[in-house]
Backbone as ProteinMPNN parsed JSONL, in Angstrom:
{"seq_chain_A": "XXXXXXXXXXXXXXXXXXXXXXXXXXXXXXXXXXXXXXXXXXXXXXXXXXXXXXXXXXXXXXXXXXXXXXXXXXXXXXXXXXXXXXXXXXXXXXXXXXXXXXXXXXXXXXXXXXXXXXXXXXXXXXXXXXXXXXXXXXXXXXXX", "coords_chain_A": {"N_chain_A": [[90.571, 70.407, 77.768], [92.716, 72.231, 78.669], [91.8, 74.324, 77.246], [89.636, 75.364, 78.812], [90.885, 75.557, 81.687], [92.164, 77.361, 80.921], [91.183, 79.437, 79.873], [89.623, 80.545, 82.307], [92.261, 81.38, 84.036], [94.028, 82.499, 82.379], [96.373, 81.988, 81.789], [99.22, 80.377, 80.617], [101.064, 78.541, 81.83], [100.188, 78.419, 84.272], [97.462, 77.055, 83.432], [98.414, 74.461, 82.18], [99.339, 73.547, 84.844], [96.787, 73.306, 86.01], [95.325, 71.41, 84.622], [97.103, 69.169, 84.662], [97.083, 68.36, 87.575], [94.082, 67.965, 87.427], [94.244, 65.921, 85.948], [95.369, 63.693, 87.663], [92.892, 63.891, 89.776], [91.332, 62.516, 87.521], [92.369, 60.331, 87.591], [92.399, 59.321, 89.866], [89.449, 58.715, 90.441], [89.059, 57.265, 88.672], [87.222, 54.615, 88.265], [84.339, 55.438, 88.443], [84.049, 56.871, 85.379], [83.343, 54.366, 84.007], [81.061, 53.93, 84.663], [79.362, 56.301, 83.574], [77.424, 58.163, 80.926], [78.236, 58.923, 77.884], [78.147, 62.019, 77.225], [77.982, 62.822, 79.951], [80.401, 62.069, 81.307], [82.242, 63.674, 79.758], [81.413, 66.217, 81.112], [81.909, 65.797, 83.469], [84.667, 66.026, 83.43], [85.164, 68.199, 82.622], [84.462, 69.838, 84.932], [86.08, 68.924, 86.96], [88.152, 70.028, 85.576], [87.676, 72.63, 86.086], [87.409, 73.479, 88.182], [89.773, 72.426, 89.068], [91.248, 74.556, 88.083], [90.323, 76.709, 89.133], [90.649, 76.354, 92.54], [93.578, 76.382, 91.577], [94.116, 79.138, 91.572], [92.304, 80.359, 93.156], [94.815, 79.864, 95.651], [97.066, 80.965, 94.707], [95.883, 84.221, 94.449], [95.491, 84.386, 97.157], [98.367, 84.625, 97.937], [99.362, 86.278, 96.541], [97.793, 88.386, 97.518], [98.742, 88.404, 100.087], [101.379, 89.279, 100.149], [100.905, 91.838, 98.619], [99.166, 93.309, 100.407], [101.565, 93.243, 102.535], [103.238, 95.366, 100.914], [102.147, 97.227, 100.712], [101.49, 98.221, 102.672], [101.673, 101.726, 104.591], [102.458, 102.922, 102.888], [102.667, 105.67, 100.689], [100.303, 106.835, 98.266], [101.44, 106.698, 94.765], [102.931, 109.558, 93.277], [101.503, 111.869, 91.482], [99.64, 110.232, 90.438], [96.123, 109.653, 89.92], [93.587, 110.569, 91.788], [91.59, 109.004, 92.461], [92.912, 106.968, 91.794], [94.283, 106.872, 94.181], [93.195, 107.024, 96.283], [91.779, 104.337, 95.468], [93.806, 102.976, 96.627], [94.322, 102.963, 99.067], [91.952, 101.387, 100.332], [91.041, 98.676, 102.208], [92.918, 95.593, 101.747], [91.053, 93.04, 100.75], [88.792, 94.775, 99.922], [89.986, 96.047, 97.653], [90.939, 93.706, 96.012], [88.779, 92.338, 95.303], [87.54, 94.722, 93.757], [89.333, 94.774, 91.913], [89.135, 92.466, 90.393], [86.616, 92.623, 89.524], [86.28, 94.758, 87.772], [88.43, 95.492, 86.69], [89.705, 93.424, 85.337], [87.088, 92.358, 84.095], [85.365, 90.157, 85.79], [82.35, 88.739, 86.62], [80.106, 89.378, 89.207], [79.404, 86.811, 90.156], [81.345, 85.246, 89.285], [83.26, 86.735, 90.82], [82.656, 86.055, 93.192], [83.014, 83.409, 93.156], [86.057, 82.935, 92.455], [86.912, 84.025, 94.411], [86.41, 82.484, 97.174], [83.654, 82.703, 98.122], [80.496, 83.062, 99.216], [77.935, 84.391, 96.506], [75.628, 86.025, 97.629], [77.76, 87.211, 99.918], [79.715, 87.695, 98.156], [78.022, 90.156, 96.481], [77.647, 91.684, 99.109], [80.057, 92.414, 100.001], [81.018, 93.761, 97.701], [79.17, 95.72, 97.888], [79.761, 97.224, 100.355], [83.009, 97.773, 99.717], [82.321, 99.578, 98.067], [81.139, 101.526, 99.301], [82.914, 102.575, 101.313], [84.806, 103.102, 99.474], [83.457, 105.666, 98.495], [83.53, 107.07, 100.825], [86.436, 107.432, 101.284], [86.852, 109.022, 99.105], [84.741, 110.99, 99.165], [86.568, 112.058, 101.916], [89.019, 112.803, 100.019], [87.788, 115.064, 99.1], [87.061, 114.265, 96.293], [84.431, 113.71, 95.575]], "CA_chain_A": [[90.842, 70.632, 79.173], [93.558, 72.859, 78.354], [91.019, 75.619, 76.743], [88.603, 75.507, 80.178], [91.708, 75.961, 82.782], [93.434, 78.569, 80.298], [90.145, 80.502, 80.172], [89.939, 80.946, 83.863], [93.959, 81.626, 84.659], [94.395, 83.49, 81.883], [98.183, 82.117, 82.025], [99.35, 79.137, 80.006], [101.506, 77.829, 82.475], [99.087, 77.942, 85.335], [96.656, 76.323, 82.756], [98.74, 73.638, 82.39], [98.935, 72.781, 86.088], [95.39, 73.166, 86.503], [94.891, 70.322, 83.829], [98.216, 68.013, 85.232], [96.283, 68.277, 88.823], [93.06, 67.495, 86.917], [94.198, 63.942, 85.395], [95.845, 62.937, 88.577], [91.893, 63.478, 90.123], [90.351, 61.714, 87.352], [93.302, 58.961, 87.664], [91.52, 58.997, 91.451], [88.03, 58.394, 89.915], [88.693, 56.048, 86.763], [85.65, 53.682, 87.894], [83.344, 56.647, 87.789], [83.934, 57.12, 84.364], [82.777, 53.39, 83.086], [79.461, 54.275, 84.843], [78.849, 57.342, 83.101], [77.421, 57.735, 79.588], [80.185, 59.606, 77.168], [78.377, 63.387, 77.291], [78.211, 63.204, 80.906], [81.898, 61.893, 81.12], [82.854, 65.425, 79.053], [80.866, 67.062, 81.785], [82.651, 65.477, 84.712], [85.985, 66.365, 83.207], [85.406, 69.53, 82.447], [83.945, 70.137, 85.704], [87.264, 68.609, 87.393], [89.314, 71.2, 85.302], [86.756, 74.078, 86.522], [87.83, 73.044, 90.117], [91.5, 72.363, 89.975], [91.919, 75.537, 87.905], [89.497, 78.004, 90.62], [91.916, 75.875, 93.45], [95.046, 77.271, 91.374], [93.525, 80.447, 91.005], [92.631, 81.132, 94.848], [96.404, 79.543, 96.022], [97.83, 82.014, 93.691], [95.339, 85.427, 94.627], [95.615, 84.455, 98.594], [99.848, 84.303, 98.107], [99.213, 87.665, 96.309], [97.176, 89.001, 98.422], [99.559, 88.802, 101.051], [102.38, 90.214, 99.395], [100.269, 92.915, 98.277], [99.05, 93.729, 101.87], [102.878, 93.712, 102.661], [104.258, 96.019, 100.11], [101.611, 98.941, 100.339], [100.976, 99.149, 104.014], [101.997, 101.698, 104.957], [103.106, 103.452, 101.579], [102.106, 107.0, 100.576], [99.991, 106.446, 97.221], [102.266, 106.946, 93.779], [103.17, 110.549, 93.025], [100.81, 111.842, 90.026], [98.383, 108.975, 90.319], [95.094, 110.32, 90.345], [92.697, 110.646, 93.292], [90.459, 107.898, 92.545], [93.488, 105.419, 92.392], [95.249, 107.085, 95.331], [91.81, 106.397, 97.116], [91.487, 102.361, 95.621], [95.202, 102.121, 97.133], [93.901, 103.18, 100.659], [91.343, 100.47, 100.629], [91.523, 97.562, 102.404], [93.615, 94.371, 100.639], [89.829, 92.285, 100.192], [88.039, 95.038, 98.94], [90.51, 96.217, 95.952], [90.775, 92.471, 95.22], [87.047, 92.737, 94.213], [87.666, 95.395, 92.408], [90.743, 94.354, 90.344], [88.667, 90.98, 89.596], [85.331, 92.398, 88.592], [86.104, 96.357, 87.002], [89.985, 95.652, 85.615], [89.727, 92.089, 84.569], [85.543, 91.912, 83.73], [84.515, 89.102, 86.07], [80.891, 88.996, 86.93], [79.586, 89.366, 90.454], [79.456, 85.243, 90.485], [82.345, 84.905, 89.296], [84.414, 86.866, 91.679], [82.603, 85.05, 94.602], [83.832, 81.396, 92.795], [87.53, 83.04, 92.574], [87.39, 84.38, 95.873], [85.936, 81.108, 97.577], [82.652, 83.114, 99.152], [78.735, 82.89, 98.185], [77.137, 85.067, 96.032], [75.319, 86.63, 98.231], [78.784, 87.526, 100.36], [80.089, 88.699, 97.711], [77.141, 91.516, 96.628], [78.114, 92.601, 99.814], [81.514, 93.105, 99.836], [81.142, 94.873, 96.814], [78.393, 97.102, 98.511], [81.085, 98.083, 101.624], [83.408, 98.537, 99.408], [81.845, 100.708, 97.176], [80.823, 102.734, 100.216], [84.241, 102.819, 102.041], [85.574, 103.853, 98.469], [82.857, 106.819, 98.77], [83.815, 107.639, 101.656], [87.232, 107.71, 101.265], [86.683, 109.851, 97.569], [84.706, 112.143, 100.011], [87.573, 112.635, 102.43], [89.621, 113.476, 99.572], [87.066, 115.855, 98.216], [86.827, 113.993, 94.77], [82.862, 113.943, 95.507]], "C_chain_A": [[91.717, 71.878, 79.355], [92.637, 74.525, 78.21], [90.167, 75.967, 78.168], [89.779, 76.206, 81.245], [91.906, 77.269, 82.006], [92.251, 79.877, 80.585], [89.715, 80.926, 81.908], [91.294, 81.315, 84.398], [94.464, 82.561, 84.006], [96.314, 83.333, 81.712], [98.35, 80.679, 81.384], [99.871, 78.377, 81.161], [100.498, 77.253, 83.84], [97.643, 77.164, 84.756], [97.084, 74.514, 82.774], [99.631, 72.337, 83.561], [97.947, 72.629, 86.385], [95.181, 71.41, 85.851], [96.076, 69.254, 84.157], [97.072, 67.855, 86.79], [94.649, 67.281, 88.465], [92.871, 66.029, 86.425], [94.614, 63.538, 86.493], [93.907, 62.886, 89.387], [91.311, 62.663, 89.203], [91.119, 60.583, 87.358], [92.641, 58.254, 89.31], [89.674, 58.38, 91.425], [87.786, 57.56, 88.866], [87.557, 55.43, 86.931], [84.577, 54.497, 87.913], [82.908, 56.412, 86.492], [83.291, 55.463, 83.747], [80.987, 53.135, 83.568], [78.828, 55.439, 84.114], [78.531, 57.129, 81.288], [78.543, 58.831, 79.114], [79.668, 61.517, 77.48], [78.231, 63.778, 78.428], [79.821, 62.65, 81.569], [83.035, 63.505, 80.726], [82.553, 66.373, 80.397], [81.252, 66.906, 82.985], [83.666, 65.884, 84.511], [86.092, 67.477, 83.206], [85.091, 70.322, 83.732], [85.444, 70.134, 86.941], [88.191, 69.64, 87.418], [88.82, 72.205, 85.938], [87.481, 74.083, 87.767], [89.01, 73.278, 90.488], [91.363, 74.008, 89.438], [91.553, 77.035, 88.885], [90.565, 77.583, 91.947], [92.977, 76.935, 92.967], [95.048, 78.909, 91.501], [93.469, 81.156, 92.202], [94.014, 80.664, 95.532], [96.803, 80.934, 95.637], [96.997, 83.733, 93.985], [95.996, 85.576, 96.465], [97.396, 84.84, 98.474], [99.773, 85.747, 97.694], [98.98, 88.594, 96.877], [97.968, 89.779, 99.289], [100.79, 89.673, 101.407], [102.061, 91.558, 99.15], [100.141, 93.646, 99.529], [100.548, 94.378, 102.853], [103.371, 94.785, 102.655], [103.521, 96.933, 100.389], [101.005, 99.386, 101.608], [101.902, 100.008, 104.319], [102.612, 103.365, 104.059], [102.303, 104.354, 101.28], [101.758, 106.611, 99.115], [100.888, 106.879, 95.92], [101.971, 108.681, 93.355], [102.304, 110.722, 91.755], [99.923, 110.994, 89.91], [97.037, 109.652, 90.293], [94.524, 110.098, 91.374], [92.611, 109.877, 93.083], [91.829, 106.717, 92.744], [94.202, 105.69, 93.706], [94.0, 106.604, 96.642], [91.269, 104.726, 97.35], [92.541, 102.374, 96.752], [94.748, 102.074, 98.489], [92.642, 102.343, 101.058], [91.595, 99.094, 100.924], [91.623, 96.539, 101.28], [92.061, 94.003, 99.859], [89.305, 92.828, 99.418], [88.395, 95.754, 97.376], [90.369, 95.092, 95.093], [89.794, 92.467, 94.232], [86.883, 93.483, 93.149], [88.681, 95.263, 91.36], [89.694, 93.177, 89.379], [87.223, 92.012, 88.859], [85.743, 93.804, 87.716], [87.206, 96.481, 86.08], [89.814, 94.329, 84.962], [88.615, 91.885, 84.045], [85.02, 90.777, 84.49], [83.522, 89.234, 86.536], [80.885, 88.733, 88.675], [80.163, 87.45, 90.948], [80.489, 84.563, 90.189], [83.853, 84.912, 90.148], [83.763, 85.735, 92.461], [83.014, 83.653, 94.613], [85.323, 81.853, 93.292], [87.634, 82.784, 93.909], [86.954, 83.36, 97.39], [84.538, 81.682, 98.645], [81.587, 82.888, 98.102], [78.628, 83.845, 97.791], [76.65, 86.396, 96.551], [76.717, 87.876, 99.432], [79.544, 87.985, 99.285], [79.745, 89.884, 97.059], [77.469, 92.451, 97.909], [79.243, 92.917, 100.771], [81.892, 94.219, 98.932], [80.124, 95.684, 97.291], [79.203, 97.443, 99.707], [81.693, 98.441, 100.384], [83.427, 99.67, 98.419], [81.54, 102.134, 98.213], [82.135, 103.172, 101.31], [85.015, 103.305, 100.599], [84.896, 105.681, 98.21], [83.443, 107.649, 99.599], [85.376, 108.378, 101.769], [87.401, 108.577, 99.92], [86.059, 111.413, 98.357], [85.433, 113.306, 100.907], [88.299, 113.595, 101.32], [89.072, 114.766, 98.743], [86.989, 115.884, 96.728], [85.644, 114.475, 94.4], [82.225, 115.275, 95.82]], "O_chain_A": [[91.383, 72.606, 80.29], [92.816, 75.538, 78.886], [90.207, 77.162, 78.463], [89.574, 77.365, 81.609], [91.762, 78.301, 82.662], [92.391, 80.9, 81.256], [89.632, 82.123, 82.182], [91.198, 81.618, 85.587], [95.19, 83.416, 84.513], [97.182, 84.196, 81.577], [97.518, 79.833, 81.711], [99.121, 77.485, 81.558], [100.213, 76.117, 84.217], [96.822, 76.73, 85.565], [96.388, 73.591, 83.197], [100.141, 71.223, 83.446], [97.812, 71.708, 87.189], [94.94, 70.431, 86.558], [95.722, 68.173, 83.688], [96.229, 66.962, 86.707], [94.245, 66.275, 89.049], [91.907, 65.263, 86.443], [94.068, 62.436, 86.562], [93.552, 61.722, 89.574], [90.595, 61.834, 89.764], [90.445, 59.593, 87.073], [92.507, 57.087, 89.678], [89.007, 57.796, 92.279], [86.741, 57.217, 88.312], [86.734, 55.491, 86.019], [83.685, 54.081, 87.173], [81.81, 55.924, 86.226], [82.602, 55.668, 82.747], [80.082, 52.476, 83.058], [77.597, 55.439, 84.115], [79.093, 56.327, 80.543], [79.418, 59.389, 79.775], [80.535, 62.3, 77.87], [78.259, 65.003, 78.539], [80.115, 63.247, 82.605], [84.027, 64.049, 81.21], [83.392, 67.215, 80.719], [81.007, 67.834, 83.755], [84.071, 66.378, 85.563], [87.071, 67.991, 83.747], [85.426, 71.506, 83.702], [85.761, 71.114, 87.615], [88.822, 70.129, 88.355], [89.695, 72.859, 86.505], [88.171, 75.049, 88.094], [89.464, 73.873, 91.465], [91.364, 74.824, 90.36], [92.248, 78.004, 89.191], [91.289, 78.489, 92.36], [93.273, 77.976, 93.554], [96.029, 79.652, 91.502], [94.133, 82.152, 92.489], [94.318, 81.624, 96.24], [96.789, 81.889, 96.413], [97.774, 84.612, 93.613], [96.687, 86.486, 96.922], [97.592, 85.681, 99.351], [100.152, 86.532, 98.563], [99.678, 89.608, 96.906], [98.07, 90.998, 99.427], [101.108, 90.385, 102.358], [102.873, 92.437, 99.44], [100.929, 94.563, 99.766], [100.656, 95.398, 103.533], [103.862, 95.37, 103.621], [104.206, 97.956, 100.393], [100.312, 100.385, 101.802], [103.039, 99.547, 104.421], [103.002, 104.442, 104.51], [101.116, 104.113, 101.501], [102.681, 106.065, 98.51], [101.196, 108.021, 96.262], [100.808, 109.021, 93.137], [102.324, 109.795, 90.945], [99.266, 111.178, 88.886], [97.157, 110.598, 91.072], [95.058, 109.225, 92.059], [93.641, 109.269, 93.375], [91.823, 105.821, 93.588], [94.701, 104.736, 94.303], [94.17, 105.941, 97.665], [90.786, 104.095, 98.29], [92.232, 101.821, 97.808], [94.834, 100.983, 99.052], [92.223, 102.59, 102.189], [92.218, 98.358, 100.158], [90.911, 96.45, 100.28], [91.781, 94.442, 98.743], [89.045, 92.311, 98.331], [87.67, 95.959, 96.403], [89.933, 95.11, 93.942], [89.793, 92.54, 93.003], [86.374, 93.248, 92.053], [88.694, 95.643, 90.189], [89.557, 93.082, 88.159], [87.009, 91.965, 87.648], [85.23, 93.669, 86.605], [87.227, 97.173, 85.062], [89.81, 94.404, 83.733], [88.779, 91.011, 83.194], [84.088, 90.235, 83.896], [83.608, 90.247, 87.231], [81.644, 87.939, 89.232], [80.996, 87.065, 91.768], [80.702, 83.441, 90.649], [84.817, 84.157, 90.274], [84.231, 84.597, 92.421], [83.277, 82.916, 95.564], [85.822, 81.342, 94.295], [88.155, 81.839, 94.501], [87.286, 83.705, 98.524], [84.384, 81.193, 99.765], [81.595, 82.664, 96.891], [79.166, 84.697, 98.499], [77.006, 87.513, 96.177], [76.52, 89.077, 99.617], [80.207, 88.96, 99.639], [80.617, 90.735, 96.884], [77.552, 93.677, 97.836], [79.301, 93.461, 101.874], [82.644, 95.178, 99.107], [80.398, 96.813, 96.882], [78.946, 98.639, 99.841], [81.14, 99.357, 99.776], [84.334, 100.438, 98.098], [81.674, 103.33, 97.957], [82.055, 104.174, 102.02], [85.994, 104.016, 100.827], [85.577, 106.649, 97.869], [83.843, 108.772, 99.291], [85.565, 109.519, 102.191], [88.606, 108.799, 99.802], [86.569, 112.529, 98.264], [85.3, 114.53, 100.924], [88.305, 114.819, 101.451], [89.744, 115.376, 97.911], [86.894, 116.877, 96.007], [85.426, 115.258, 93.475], [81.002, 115.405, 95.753]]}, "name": "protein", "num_of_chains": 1, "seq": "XXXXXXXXXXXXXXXXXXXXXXXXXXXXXXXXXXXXXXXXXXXXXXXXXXXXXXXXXXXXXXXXXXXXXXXXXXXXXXXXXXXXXXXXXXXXXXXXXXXXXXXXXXXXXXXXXXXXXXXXXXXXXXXXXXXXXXXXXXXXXXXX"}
């Protein structure tokens, strides 16, 4: 349970709230489990952890988020930075998110849209705006 949360959080400690959260739901479901056979039992649990730890995961981005949104409205991009990041910084909060999760961290298309609690489809096109509001703004600065 431990290995499933940790691999999504990427943080021990927030691993091991995902998986405390996780036994208190299956402590909510115990008669479930004497209906199930044992490798769909594994597959409910692990499914549990998938859940609480994506829960801990958007709590913890949205609280970020906000903070983030905070601290850099507003703020002239870092001295020496290059274009291209002085250009992410000037993109709205949502659509850097996207890009921190899928281009700095590696998460797949389907994966951001689990983090970020949207479909699939909503999130292809978030990442198509902001790919084109990052154009645009690369244009302004005459990167392109």
């Amino acid at each position: 349970m431990f290995h499933v949360a940790s691999q999504i959080l990427h943080n021990d400690q927030d691993a091991e709230d995902a998986v405390h959260d996780a036994f208190l739901a299956i402590a909510e479901h115990i008669r479930k489990f004497s209906r199930l056979e044992r490798h769909k039992t594994r597959a409910f649990v692990v499914t549990i952890v998938e859940n609480k730890a994506i829960d801990l995961y958007r709590r913890k981005t949205r609280r970020q988020e906000e903070v983030l949104l905070e601290e850099t409205a507003g703020i002239a991009p870092p001295e020496g930075g290059s274009d291209l990041a002085r250009c992410i910084l000037r993109l709205p909060g949502r659509y850097r998110e996207f890009f921190r999760l899928k281009y700095q961290l590696g998460y797949s298309t389907r994966e951001v849209a689990a983090l970020m609690g949207i479909s699939w489809p909503a999130a292809r096109k978030l990442e198509q705006r902001a790919k084109e509001k990052l154009r645009t703004l690369c244009e302004e600065e005459g990167i392109l």
